mmCIF file of C-alpha atoms in Angstrom:
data_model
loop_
_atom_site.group_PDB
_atom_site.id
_atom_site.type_symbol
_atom_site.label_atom_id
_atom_site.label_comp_id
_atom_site.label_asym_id
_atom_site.label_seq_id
_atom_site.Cartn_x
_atom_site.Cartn_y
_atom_site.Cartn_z
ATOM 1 C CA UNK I 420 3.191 12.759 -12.021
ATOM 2 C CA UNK I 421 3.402 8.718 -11.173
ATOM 3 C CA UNK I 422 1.068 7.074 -13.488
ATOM 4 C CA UNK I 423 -0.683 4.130 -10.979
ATOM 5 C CA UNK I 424 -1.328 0.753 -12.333
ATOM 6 C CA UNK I 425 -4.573 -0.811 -12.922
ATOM 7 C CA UNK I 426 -4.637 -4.564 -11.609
ATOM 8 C CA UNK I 427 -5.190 -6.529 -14.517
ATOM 9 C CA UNK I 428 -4.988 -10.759 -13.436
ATOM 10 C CA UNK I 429 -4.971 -11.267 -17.557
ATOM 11 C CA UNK I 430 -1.918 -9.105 -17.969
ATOM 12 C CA UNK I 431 0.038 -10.591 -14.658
ATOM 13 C CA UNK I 432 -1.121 -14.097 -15.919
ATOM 14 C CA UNK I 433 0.709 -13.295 -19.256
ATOM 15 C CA UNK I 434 3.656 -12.127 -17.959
ATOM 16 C CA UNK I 435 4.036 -14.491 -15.143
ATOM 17 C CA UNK I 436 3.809 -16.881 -17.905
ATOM 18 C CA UNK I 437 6.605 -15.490 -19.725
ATOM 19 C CA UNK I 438 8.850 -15.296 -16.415
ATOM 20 C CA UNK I 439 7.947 -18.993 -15.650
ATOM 21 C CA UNK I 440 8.865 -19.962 -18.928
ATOM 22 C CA UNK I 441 12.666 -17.651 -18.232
ATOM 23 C CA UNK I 442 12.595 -18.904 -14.233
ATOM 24 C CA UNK I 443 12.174 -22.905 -15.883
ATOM 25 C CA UNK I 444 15.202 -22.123 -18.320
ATOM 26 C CA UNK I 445 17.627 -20.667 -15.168
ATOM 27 C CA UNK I 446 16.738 -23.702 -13.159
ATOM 28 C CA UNK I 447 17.792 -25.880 -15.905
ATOM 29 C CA UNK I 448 21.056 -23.956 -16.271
ATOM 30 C CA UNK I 449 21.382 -23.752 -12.361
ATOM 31 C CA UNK I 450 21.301 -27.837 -11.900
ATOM 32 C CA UNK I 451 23.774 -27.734 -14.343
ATOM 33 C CA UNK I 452 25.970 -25.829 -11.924
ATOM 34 C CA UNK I 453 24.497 -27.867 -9.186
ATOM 35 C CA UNK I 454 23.021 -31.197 -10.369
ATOM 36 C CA UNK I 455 20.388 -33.026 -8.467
ATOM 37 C CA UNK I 456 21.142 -36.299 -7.692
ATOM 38 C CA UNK I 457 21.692 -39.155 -10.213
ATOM 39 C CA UNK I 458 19.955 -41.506 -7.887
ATOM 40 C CA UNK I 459 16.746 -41.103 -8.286
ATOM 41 C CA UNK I 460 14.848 -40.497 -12.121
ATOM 42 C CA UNK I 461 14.132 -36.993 -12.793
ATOM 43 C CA UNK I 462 10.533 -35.915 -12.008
ATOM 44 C CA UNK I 463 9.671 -34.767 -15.516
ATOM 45 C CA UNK I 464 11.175 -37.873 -17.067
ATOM 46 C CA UNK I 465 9.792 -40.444 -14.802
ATOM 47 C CA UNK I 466 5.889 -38.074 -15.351
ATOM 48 C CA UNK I 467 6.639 -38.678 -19.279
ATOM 49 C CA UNK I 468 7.396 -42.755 -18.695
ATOM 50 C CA UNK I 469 3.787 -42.484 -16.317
ATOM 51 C CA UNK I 470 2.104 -40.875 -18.898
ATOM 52 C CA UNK I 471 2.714 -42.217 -22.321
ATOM 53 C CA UNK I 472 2.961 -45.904 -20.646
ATOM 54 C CA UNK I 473 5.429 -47.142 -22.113
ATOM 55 C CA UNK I 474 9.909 -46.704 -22.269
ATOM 56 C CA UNK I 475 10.474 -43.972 -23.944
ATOM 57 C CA UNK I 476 13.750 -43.629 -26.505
ATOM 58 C CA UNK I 477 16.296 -40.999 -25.472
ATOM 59 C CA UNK I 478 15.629 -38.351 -27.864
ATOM 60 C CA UNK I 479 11.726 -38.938 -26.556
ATOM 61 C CA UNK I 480 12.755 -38.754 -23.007
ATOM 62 C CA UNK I 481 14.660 -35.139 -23.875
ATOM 63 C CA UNK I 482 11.347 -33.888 -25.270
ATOM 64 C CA UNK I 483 9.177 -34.926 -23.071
ATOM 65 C CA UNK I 484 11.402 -33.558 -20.163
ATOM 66 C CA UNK I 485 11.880 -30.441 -21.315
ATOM 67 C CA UNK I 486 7.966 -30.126 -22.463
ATOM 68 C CA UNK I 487 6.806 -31.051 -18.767
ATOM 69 C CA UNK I 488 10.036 -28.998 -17.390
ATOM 70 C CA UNK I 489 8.843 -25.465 -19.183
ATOM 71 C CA UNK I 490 5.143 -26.284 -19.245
ATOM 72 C CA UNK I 491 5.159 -26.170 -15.860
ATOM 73 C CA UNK I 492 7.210 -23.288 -14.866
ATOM 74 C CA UNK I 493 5.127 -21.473 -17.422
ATOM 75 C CA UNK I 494 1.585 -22.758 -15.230
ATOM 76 C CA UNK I 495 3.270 -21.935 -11.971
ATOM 77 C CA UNK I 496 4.526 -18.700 -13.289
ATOM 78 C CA UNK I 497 1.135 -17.896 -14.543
ATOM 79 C CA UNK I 498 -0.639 -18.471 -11.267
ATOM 80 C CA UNK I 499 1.954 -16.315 -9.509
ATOM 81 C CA UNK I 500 1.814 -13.075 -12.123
ATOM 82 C CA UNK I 501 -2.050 -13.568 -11.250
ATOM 83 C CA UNK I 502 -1.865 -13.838 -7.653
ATOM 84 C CA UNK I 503 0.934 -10.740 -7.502
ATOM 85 C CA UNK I 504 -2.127 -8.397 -9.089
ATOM 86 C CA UNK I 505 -4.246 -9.127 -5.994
ATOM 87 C CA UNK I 506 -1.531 -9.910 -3.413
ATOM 88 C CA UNK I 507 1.399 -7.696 -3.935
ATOM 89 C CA UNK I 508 3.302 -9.970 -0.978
ATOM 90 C CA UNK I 509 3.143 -13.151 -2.876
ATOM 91 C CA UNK I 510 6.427 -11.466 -4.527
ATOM 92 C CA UNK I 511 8.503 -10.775 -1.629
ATOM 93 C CA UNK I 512 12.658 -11.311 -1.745
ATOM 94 C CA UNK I 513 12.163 -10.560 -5.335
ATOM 95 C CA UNK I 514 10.833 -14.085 -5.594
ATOM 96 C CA UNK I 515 12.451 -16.270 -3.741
ATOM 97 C CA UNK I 516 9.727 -16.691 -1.456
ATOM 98 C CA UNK I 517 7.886 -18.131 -4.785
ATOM 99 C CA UNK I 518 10.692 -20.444 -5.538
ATOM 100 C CA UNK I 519 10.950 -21.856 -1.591
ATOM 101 C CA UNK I 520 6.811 -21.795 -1.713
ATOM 102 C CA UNK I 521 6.792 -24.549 -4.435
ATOM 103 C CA UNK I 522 9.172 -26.467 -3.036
ATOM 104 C CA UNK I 523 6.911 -27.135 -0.300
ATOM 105 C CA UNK I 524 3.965 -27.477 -2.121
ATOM 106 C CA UNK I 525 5.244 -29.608 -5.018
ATOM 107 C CA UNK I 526 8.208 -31.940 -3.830
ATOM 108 C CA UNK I 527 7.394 -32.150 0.161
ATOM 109 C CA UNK I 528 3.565 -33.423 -0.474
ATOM 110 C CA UNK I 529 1.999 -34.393 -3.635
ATOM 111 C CA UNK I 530 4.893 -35.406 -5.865
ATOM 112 C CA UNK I 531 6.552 -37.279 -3.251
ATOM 113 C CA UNK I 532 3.297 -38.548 -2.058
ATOM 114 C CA UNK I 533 2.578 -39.905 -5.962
ATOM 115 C CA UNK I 534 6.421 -41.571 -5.965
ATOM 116 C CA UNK I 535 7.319 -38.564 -8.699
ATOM 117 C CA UNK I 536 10.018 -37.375 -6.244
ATOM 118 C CA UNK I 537 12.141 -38.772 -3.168
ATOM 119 C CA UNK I 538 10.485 -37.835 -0.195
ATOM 120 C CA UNK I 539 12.392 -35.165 2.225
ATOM 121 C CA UNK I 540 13.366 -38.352 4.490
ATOM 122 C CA UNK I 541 15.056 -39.974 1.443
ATOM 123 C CA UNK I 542 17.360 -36.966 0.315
ATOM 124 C CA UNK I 543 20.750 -36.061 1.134
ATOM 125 C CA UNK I 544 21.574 -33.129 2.791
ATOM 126 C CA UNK I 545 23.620 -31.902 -0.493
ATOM 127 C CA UNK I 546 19.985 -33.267 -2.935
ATOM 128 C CA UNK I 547 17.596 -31.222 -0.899
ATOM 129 C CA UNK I 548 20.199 -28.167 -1.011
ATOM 130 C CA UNK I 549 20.443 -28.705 -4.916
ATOM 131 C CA UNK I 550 16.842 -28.420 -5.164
ATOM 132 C CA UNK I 551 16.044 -25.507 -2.837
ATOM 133 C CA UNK I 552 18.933 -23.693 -4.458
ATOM 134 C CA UNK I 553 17.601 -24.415 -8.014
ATOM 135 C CA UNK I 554 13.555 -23.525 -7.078
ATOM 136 C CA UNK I 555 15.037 -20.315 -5.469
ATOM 137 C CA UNK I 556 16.357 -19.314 -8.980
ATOM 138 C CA UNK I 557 13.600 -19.782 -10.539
ATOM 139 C CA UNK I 558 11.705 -17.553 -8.596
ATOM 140 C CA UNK I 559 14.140 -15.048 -8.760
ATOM 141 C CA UNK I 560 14.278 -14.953 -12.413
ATOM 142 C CA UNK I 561 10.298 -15.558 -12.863
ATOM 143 C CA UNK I 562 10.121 -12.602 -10.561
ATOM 144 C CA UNK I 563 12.435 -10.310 -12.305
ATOM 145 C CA UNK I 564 10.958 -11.372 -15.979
ATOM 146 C CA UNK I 565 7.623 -10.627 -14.760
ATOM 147 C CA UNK I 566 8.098 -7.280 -12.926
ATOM 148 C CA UNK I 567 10.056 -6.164 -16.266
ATOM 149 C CA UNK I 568 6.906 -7.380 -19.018
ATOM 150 C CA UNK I 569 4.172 -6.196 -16.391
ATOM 151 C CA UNK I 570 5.514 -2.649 -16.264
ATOM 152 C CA UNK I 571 5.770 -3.418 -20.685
ATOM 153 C CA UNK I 572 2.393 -4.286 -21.282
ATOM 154 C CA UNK I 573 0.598 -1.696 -18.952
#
């Protein structure tokens, strides 16, 4: 007898969370495999500078990065462990459909669009590889985090 889930968005909002928070650490580890470019500021340091107004020290900088880095793979991931409950598809190639999806929506319009991130027309081929490449593991490993505390907490 197969015991069938109940949709819960609470529950897929929790453990998206806690595969964001994973998918945020494996794209960390993954641009350190295959960096992004040295050209331009870092989106998450050059938010911190925007936000606190003023130059930050180093040690500063390395909080503030990685705050902004896994805050928002833990948001992201939390919007997509709700949005699997209702929309089973949102997860397809075991998410890196998700990773490629916020590519688009993050660093092709608004952060580009606010000067947090070179615009498509101002990357190299190899920077816009890096970063597809590194968004794809993070929704890979948000994906397979999530799948494996859903089926925990049910």
């Amino acid at each position: 007898m197969t015991k069938t889930r109940t949709r819960s968005l609470v529950k897929g909002a929790l453990a998206g969370l806690i595969g964001g928070i994973a998918g945020a650490a494996a794209k960390k580890a993954a641009e350190k495999f295959y960096p992004p470019s040295s050209r331009h500021e870092s989106t998450s340091s050059l938010m911190a500078r925007r936000m606190t107004n003023r130059k930050l020290s180093e040690k500063q900088k390395r909080v503030a990065e990685s705050s902004l880095h896994l805050g928002m793979g833990a948001a992201a991931g939390a919007a997509y462990g709700a949005a699997a409950e209702v929309y089973p598809a949102a997860t397809a190639k075991q998410g890196a459909s998700f990773g490629m999806a916020l590519v688009a929506l993050s660093h092709d319009s608004p952060l580009s669009a606010l000067g947090l991130t070179a615009g498509a027309a101002e990357q190299t081929s190899r920077e816009r590889t890096s970063e597809v490449a590194s968004y794809v593991v993070y929704g890979v490993v948000t994906e397979l985090v999530r799948r494996i505390v859903r089926r925990a907490i049910d």
